């Protein structure tokens, strides 16, 4: 991805575009070398989050609020995988090994977020549990693997929706180094969730990314104010700007669209899976 080329194209389409980023320059200051800044700018999470922040209003949530939001999702995922592991439904061999490893990751995410929130002087939210009734109603290996896919895909989009808010300059009272550390934590968890999602999709015989040929057309979890079929980023239709290189399907598949907290907690997604 040529980040700076894309920025040039967006600036040409929107005269106010560069001005929208003026208050976001602090993000780049957290990463010391040119190589680090270039690597950060090349990540879809950073790029999408930056676009969203540039065109969004000011968010009043504190870093602790945002981390507790993430912790709620991690609690839900950790409890789901604990129930899945105890169900006796997972085939021996690679599935057991893979899902066991994912469970370990989710438990680790919970521990990391609890520790980070506590270190910031905050209070971790109370743990939530995965709905037992939903679990029992889908008590086959295939059905539960499908739920795992939705959980992981939702987690990826949830982190994309809020990670950039952890870096907002001095207004949250945290030092630049602390903000950089928080952003690093969020990006690390986000990358692991994305790998979980890709591998579970592979286990289900699908593409490793969300696409129109999977569940997008029929599953409400893949809708939202910005659905996963979207080809427009920062008010620019990339199928027009990049038509010579990428199809609409390619463009849609390249971005996991961010979800707002209300969308994540909607009953079609995480809200419908909480006990």
mmCIF file of C-alpha atoms in Angstrom:
data_model
loop_
_atom_site.group_PDB
_atom_site.id
_atom_site.type_symbol
_atom_site.label_atom_id
_atom_site.label_comp_id
_atom_site.label_asym_id
_atom_site.label_seq_id
_atom_site.Cartn_x
_atom_site.Cartn_y
_atom_site.Cartn_z
ATOM 1 C CA UNK A 1 0.000 0.000 0.000
ATOM 2 C CA UNK A 2 1.430 3.383 -0.997
ATOM 3 C CA UNK A 3 0.047 5.453 1.866
ATOM 4 C CA UNK A 4 1.373 8.784 0.670
ATOM 5 C CA UNK A 5 0.049 8.260 -2.854
ATOM 6 C CA UNK A 6 -3.399 7.579 -1.415
ATOM 7 C CA UNK A 7 -3.177 10.715 0.736
ATOM 8 C CA UNK A 8 -2.325 12.762 -2.368
ATOM 9 C CA UNK A 9 -5.360 11.362 -4.192
ATOM 10 C CA UNK A 10 -7.658 12.055 -1.245
ATOM 11 C CA UNK A 11 -6.339 15.591 -0.885
ATOM 12 C CA UNK A 12 -7.127 16.197 -4.548
ATOM 13 C CA UNK A 13 -10.701 15.032 -3.976
ATOM 14 C CA UNK A 14 -11.241 16.987 -0.736
ATOM 15 C CA UNK A 15 -9.588 20.374 -0.305
ATOM 16 C CA UNK A 16 -10.025 20.206 3.485
ATOM 17 C CA UNK A 17 -8.623 16.702 3.792
ATOM 18 C CA UNK A 18 -5.110 17.549 4.990
ATOM 19 C CA UNK A 19 -6.457 20.044 7.471
ATOM 20 C CA UNK A 20 -8.555 17.352 9.054
ATOM 21 C CA UNK A 21 -5.385 15.497 9.992
ATOM 22 C CA UNK A 22 -3.665 18.455 11.658
ATOM 23 C CA UNK A 23 -4.668 17.356 15.177
ATOM 24 C CA UNK A 24 -3.643 13.768 14.416
ATOM 25 C CA UNK A 25 0.019 14.585 13.708
ATOM 26 C CA UNK A 26 0.870 13.623 17.266
ATOM 27 C CA UNK A 27 0.325 9.994 16.273
ATOM 28 C CA UNK A 28 3.390 10.034 14.056
ATOM 29 C CA UNK A 29 5.490 11.653 16.771
ATOM 30 C CA UNK A 30 5.096 8.543 18.933
ATOM 31 C CA UNK A 31 7.090 6.488 16.449
ATOM 32 C CA UNK A 32 10.664 7.670 16.344
ATOM 33 C CA UNK A 33 12.160 6.511 13.061
ATOM 34 C CA UNK A 34 11.054 7.059 9.503
ATOM 35 C CA UNK A 35 10.891 3.288 9.057
ATOM 36 C CA UNK A 36 8.551 2.940 12.047
ATOM 37 C CA UNK A 37 6.285 5.701 10.792
ATOM 38 C CA UNK A 38 6.171 4.201 7.309
ATOM 39 C CA UNK A 39 5.382 0.739 8.691
ATOM 40 C CA UNK A 40 2.599 2.135 10.862
ATOM 41 C CA UNK A 41 1.071 4.078 8.003
ATOM 42 C CA UNK A 42 0.993 0.930 5.867
ATOM 43 C CA UNK A 43 -1.335 -0.938 8.229
ATOM 44 C CA UNK A 44 -5.025 -1.045 7.242
ATOM 45 C CA UNK A 45 -6.032 -0.577 10.906
ATOM 46 C CA UNK A 46 -4.063 2.654 11.215
ATOM 47 C CA UNK A 47 -5.148 3.984 7.836
ATOM 48 C CA UNK A 48 -8.818 3.210 8.371
ATOM 49 C CA UNK A 49 -8.763 4.552 11.912
ATOM 50 C CA UNK A 50 -7.067 7.739 10.795
ATOM 51 C CA UNK A 51 -9.689 8.285 8.098
ATOM 52 C CA UNK A 52 -12.461 7.698 10.599
ATOM 53 C CA UNK A 53 -10.971 10.102 13.130
ATOM 54 C CA UNK A 54 -10.388 12.767 10.502
ATOM 55 C CA UNK A 55 -14.068 12.824 9.608
ATOM 56 C CA UNK A 56 -15.500 12.212 13.076
ATOM 57 C CA UNK A 57 -16.296 14.480 15.969
ATOM 58 C CA UNK A 58 -14.352 14.601 19.223
ATOM 59 C CA UNK A 59 -14.890 11.549 21.419
ATOM 60 C CA UNK A 60 -15.155 12.150 25.163
ATOM 61 C CA UNK A 61 -14.236 8.617 26.227
ATOM 62 C CA UNK A 62 -11.008 8.188 28.169
ATOM 63 C CA UNK A 63 -8.352 5.559 27.374
ATOM 64 C CA UNK A 64 -9.661 3.514 30.314
ATOM 65 C CA UNK A 65 -13.178 3.634 28.821
ATOM 66 C CA UNK A 66 -11.860 2.409 25.484
ATOM 67 C CA UNK A 67 -9.789 -0.358 27.062
ATOM 68 C CA UNK A 68 -12.770 -1.483 29.160
ATOM 69 C CA UNK A 69 -14.816 -1.644 25.968
ATOM 70 C CA UNK A 70 -12.155 -3.921 24.493
ATOM 71 C CA UNK A 71 -12.009 -5.934 27.716
ATOM 72 C CA UNK A 72 -15.748 -6.606 27.548
ATOM 73 C CA UNK A 73 -15.296 -8.176 24.114
ATOM 74 C CA UNK A 74 -12.295 -10.192 25.277
ATOM 75 C CA UNK A 75 -14.248 -11.516 28.271
ATOM 76 C CA UNK A 76 -16.987 -12.630 25.885
ATOM 77 C CA UNK A 77 -14.557 -14.374 23.552
ATOM 78 C CA UNK A 78 -12.607 -16.008 26.382
ATOM 79 C CA UNK A 79 -15.767 -17.441 27.919
ATOM 80 C CA UNK A 80 -16.991 -18.674 24.537
ATOM 81 C CA UNK A 81 -13.778 -20.593 23.892
ATOM 82 C CA UNK A 82 -13.832 -21.992 27.433
ATOM 83 C CA UNK A 83 -17.345 -23.333 26.823
ATOM 84 C CA UNK A 84 -16.333 -24.612 23.382
ATOM 85 C CA UNK A 85 -13.291 -26.428 24.789
ATOM 86 C CA UNK A 86 -15.367 -28.044 27.549
ATOM 87 C CA UNK A 87 -18.137 -29.153 25.168
ATOM 88 C CA UNK A 88 -16.347 -32.218 23.844
ATOM 89 C CA UNK A 89 -17.399 -31.235 20.322
ATOM 90 C CA UNK A 90 -14.015 -30.207 18.948
ATOM 91 C CA UNK A 91 -12.390 -32.957 16.844
ATOM 92 C CA UNK A 92 -9.060 -34.300 18.030
ATOM 93 C CA UNK A 93 -5.883 -33.216 16.271
ATOM 94 C CA UNK A 94 -5.430 -29.888 14.527
ATOM 95 C CA UNK A 95 -8.839 -28.406 15.497
ATOM 96 C CA UNK A 96 -8.232 -29.064 19.192
ATOM 97 C CA UNK A 97 -4.712 -27.661 18.990
ATOM 98 C CA UNK A 98 -5.767 -24.559 17.060
ATOM 99 C CA UNK A 99 -8.802 -23.670 19.148
ATOM 100 C CA UNK A 100 -6.863 -24.373 22.323
ATOM 101 C CA UNK A 101 -4.222 -21.906 21.213
ATOM 102 C CA UNK A 102 -6.875 -19.308 20.379
ATOM 103 C CA UNK A 103 -8.368 -19.793 23.847
ATOM 104 C CA UNK A 104 -4.941 -19.159 25.378
ATOM 105 C CA UNK A 105 -4.643 -15.967 23.355
ATOM 106 C CA UNK A 106 -8.046 -14.693 24.506
ATOM 107 C CA UNK A 107 -7.197 -15.447 28.134
ATOM 108 C CA UNK A 108 -3.941 -13.560 27.612
ATOM 109 C CA UNK A 109 -5.773 -10.582 26.135
ATOM 110 C CA UNK A 110 -8.016 -10.416 29.201
ATOM 111 C CA UNK A 111 -5.021 -10.515 31.524
ATOM 112 C CA UNK A 112 -3.166 -7.868 29.510
ATOM 113 C CA UNK A 113 -6.113 -5.467 29.396
ATOM 114 C CA UNK A 114 -6.940 -5.909 33.085
ATOM 115 C CA UNK A 115 -3.324 -5.174 33.957
ATOM 116 C CA UNK A 116 -3.165 -2.143 31.675
ATOM 117 C CA UNK A 117 -6.411 -0.649 32.990
ATOM 118 C CA UNK A 118 -5.283 -1.180 36.572
ATOM 119 C CA UNK A 119 -1.891 0.388 35.853
ATOM 120 C CA UNK A 120 -3.692 3.477 34.527
ATOM 121 C CA UNK A 121 -5.575 3.773 37.820
ATOM 122 C CA UNK A 122 -8.828 2.515 36.321
ATOM 123 C CA UNK A 123 -11.217 -0.226 37.376
ATOM 124 C CA UNK A 124 -11.663 -3.168 34.989
ATOM 125 C CA UNK A 125 -15.267 -3.831 34.049
ATOM 126 C CA UNK A 126 -17.022 -6.876 35.431
ATOM 127 C CA UNK A 127 -16.591 -9.992 33.331
ATOM 128 C CA UNK A 128 -19.405 -10.933 30.974
ATOM 129 C CA UNK A 129 -20.231 -14.474 29.926
ATOM 130 C CA UNK A 130 -21.232 -15.985 26.618
ATOM 131 C CA UNK A 131 -24.952 -16.782 26.524
ATOM 132 C CA UNK A 132 -25.524 -20.376 27.589
ATOM 133 C CA UNK A 133 -28.841 -20.481 25.741
ATOM 134 C CA UNK A 134 -27.200 -19.372 22.480
ATOM 135 C CA UNK A 135 -24.425 -21.911 23.023
ATOM 136 C CA UNK A 136 -26.892 -24.751 23.667
ATOM 137 C CA UNK A 137 -28.990 -23.791 20.628
ATOM 138 C CA UNK A 138 -25.911 -24.097 18.402
ATOM 139 C CA UNK A 139 -24.320 -27.124 20.003
ATOM 140 C CA UNK A 140 -22.567 -28.650 17.020
ATOM 141 C CA UNK A 141 -18.945 -28.199 16.055
ATOM 142 C CA UNK A 142 -19.833 -26.558 12.726
ATOM 143 C CA UNK A 143 -22.330 -24.117 14.238
ATOM 144 C CA UNK A 144 -20.014 -23.083 17.056
ATOM 145 C CA UNK A 145 -17.147 -22.594 14.631
ATOM 146 C CA UNK A 146 -19.445 -20.253 12.712
ATOM 147 C CA UNK A 147 -20.071 -18.274 15.902
ATOM 148 C CA UNK A 148 -16.319 -18.134 16.513
ATOM 149 C CA UNK A 149 -15.901 -16.593 13.065
ATOM 150 C CA UNK A 150 -18.482 -13.893 13.760
ATOM 151 C CA UNK A 151 -16.909 -13.156 17.150
ATOM 152 C CA UNK A 152 -13.431 -12.779 15.693
ATOM 153 C CA UNK A 153 -14.569 -10.712 12.703
ATOM 154 C CA UNK A 154 -16.537 -8.444 15.042
ATOM 155 C CA UNK A 155 -13.510 -8.071 17.292
ATOM 156 C CA UNK A 156 -11.329 -7.018 14.378
ATOM 157 C CA UNK A 157 -13.822 -4.350 13.339
ATOM 158 C CA UNK A 158 -14.332 -3.194 16.933
ATOM 159 C CA UNK A 159 -10.613 -2.615 17.474
ATOM 160 C CA UNK A 160 -10.373 -0.780 14.180
ATOM 161 C CA UNK A 161 -13.225 1.460 15.267
ATOM 162 C CA UNK A 162 -11.551 2.668 18.440
ATOM 163 C CA UNK A 163 -7.806 1.986 18.553
ATOM 164 C CA UNK A 164 -6.851 5.354 17.064
ATOM 165 C CA UNK A 165 -8.744 7.103 19.881
ATOM 166 C CA UNK A 166 -6.037 5.997 22.310
ATOM 167 C CA UNK A 167 -3.730 8.636 20.820
ATOM 168 C CA UNK A 168 -5.272 12.080 21.134
ATOM 169 C CA UNK A 169 -2.415 14.323 22.200
ATOM 170 C CA UNK A 170 -2.067 15.782 25.684
ATOM 171 C CA UNK A 171 -5.813 16.208 26.249
ATOM 172 C CA UNK A 172 -6.183 12.874 28.050
ATOM 173 C CA UNK A 173 -3.446 13.651 30.565
ATOM 174 C CA UNK A 174 -1.192 10.797 29.463
ATOM 175 C CA UNK A 175 2.364 11.177 28.223
ATOM 176 C CA UNK A 176 3.234 10.540 24.605
ATOM 177 C CA UNK A 177 5.131 7.394 25.558
ATOM 178 C CA UNK A 178 2.162 6.034 27.533
ATOM 179 C CA UNK A 179 -0.192 6.722 24.638
ATOM 180 C CA UNK A 180 2.209 5.003 22.264
ATOM 181 C CA UNK A 181 2.314 1.995 24.582
ATOM 182 C CA UNK A 182 -1.493 1.824 24.697
ATOM 183 C CA UNK A 183 -1.733 2.052 20.918
ATOM 184 C CA UNK A 184 0.881 -0.686 20.582
ATOM 185 C CA UNK A 185 -1.124 -2.927 22.920
ATOM 186 C CA UNK A 186 -4.314 -2.358 20.928
ATOM 187 C CA UNK A 187 -2.562 -2.971 17.598
ATOM 188 C CA UNK A 188 -0.997 -6.184 18.891
ATOM 189 C CA UNK A 189 -4.333 -7.555 20.080
ATOM 190 C CA UNK A 190 -6.008 -6.436 16.853
ATOM 191 C CA UNK A 191 -3.431 -8.301 14.766
ATOM 192 C CA UNK A 192 -3.941 -11.487 16.776
ATOM 193 C CA UNK A 193 -7.728 -11.230 16.413
ATOM 194 C CA UNK A 194 -7.283 -10.811 12.660
ATOM 195 C CA UNK A 195 -5.159 -13.952 12.508
ATOM 196 C CA UNK A 196 -7.767 -15.828 14.529
ATOM 197 C CA UNK A 197 -10.473 -14.705 12.110
ATOM 198 C CA UNK A 198 -8.429 -15.698 9.068
ATOM 199 C CA UNK A 199 -7.596 -19.143 10.437
ATOM 200 C CA UNK A 200 -11.144 -19.925 11.527
ATOM 201 C CA UNK A 201 -12.361 -18.913 8.080
ATOM 202 C CA UNK A 202 -9.793 -21.301 6.614
ATOM 203 C CA UNK A 203 -11.092 -24.061 8.912
ATOM 204 C CA UNK A 204 -14.595 -23.396 7.564
ATOM 205 C CA UNK A 205 -13.459 -23.597 3.941
ATOM 206 C CA UNK A 206 -13.821 -19.884 3.248
ATOM 207 C CA UNK A 207 -11.504 -17.134 2.133
ATOM 208 C CA UNK A 208 -9.282 -15.814 4.911
ATOM 209 C CA UNK A 209 -10.953 -12.404 4.596
ATOM 210 C CA UNK A 210 -14.546 -11.171 4.580
ATOM 211 C CA UNK A 211 -15.900 -11.203 1.045
ATOM 212 C CA UNK A 212 -19.171 -10.979 -0.811
ATOM 213 C CA UNK A 213 -19.039 -14.714 -1.522
ATOM 214 C CA UNK A 214 -19.105 -15.617 2.172
ATOM 215 C CA UNK A 215 -21.771 -14.408 4.606
ATOM 216 C CA UNK A 216 -21.912 -10.706 3.768
ATOM 217 C CA UNK A 217 -25.172 -10.807 1.833
ATOM 218 C CA UNK A 218 -27.073 -12.938 4.353
ATOM 219 C CA UNK A 219 -25.550 -12.304 7.796
ATOM 220 C CA UNK A 220 -26.486 -9.121 9.652
ATOM 221 C CA UNK A 221 -23.193 -9.256 11.533
ATOM 222 C CA UNK A 222 -21.468 -8.023 8.376
ATOM 223 C CA UNK A 223 -23.683 -5.004 7.891
ATOM 224 C CA UNK A 224 -23.385 -1.709 9.732
ATOM 225 C CA UNK A 225 -23.300 1.952 8.842
ATOM 226 C CA UNK A 226 -20.289 1.013 6.750
ATOM 227 C CA UNK A 227 -20.844 -2.570 5.522
ATOM 228 C CA UNK A 228 -18.063 -4.936 4.547
ATOM 229 C CA UNK A 229 -19.016 -4.490 0.892
ATOM 230 C CA UNK A 230 -17.869 -0.868 1.061
ATOM 231 C CA UNK A 231 -15.471 0.424 -1.602
ATOM 232 C CA UNK A 232 -15.415 4.064 -0.472
ATOM 233 C CA UNK A 233 -12.714 5.259 1.910
ATOM 234 C CA UNK A 234 -12.765 8.845 3.197
ATOM 235 C CA UNK A 235 -15.411 9.814 0.637
ATOM 236 C CA UNK A 236 -13.285 8.549 -2.251
ATOM 237 C CA UNK A 237 -14.478 5.613 -4.340
ATOM 238 C CA UNK A 238 -11.310 3.568 -4.664
ATOM 239 C CA UNK A 239 -12.801 1.541 -7.507
ATOM 240 C CA UNK A 240 -12.621 4.752 -9.523
ATOM 241 C CA UNK A 241 -9.262 5.982 -8.290
ATOM 242 C CA UNK A 242 -7.581 2.573 -8.495
ATOM 243 C CA UNK A 243 -9.662 0.958 -11.227
ATOM 244 C CA UNK A 244 -6.654 0.050 -13.323
ATOM 245 C CA UNK A 245 -5.211 -2.050 -10.508
ATOM 246 C CA UNK A 246 -8.061 -3.390 -8.363
ATOM 247 C CA UNK A 247 -11.616 -4.633 -8.831
ATOM 248 C CA UNK A 248 -14.496 -3.650 -6.547
ATOM 249 C CA UNK A 249 -14.214 -7.039 -4.854
ATOM 250 C CA UNK A 250 -10.500 -6.479 -4.239
ATOM 251 C CA UNK A 251 -11.121 -3.062 -2.723
ATOM 252 C CA UNK A 252 -13.930 -4.301 -0.466
ATOM 253 C CA UNK A 253 -11.815 -7.221 0.724
ATOM 254 C CA UNK A 254 -8.824 -4.989 1.498
ATOM 255 C CA UNK A 255 -10.538 -3.128 4.348
ATOM 256 C CA UNK A 256 -12.252 -4.448 7.461
ATOM 257 C CA UNK A 257 -14.795 -1.727 8.096
ATOM 258 C CA UNK A 258 -14.902 -0.192 11.561
ATOM 259 C CA UNK A 259 -17.861 -0.740 13.856
ATOM 260 C CA UNK A 260 -19.113 1.766 16.403
ATOM 261 C CA UNK A 261 -19.689 0.636 20.007
ATOM 262 C CA UNK A 262 -23.443 0.678 19.401
ATOM 263 C CA UNK A 263 -23.010 -1.572 16.363
ATOM 264 C CA UNK A 264 -20.694 -3.970 18.195
ATOM 265 C CA UNK A 265 -23.150 -4.255 21.085
ATOM 266 C CA UNK A 266 -26.150 -4.681 18.785
ATOM 267 C CA UNK A 267 -28.030 -7.961 19.181
ATOM 268 C CA UNK A 268 -26.897 -9.024 15.689
ATOM 269 C CA UNK A 269 -23.323 -9.087 16.977
ATOM 270 C CA UNK A 270 -21.839 -9.217 20.490
ATOM 271 C CA UNK A 271 -24.964 -7.858 22.180
ATOM 272 C CA UNK A 272 -26.933 -10.932 21.189
ATOM 273 C CA UNK A 273 -24.294 -13.293 22.597
ATOM 274 C CA UNK A 274 -23.976 -11.975 26.158
ATOM 275 C CA UNK A 275 -25.491 -13.978 29.028
#
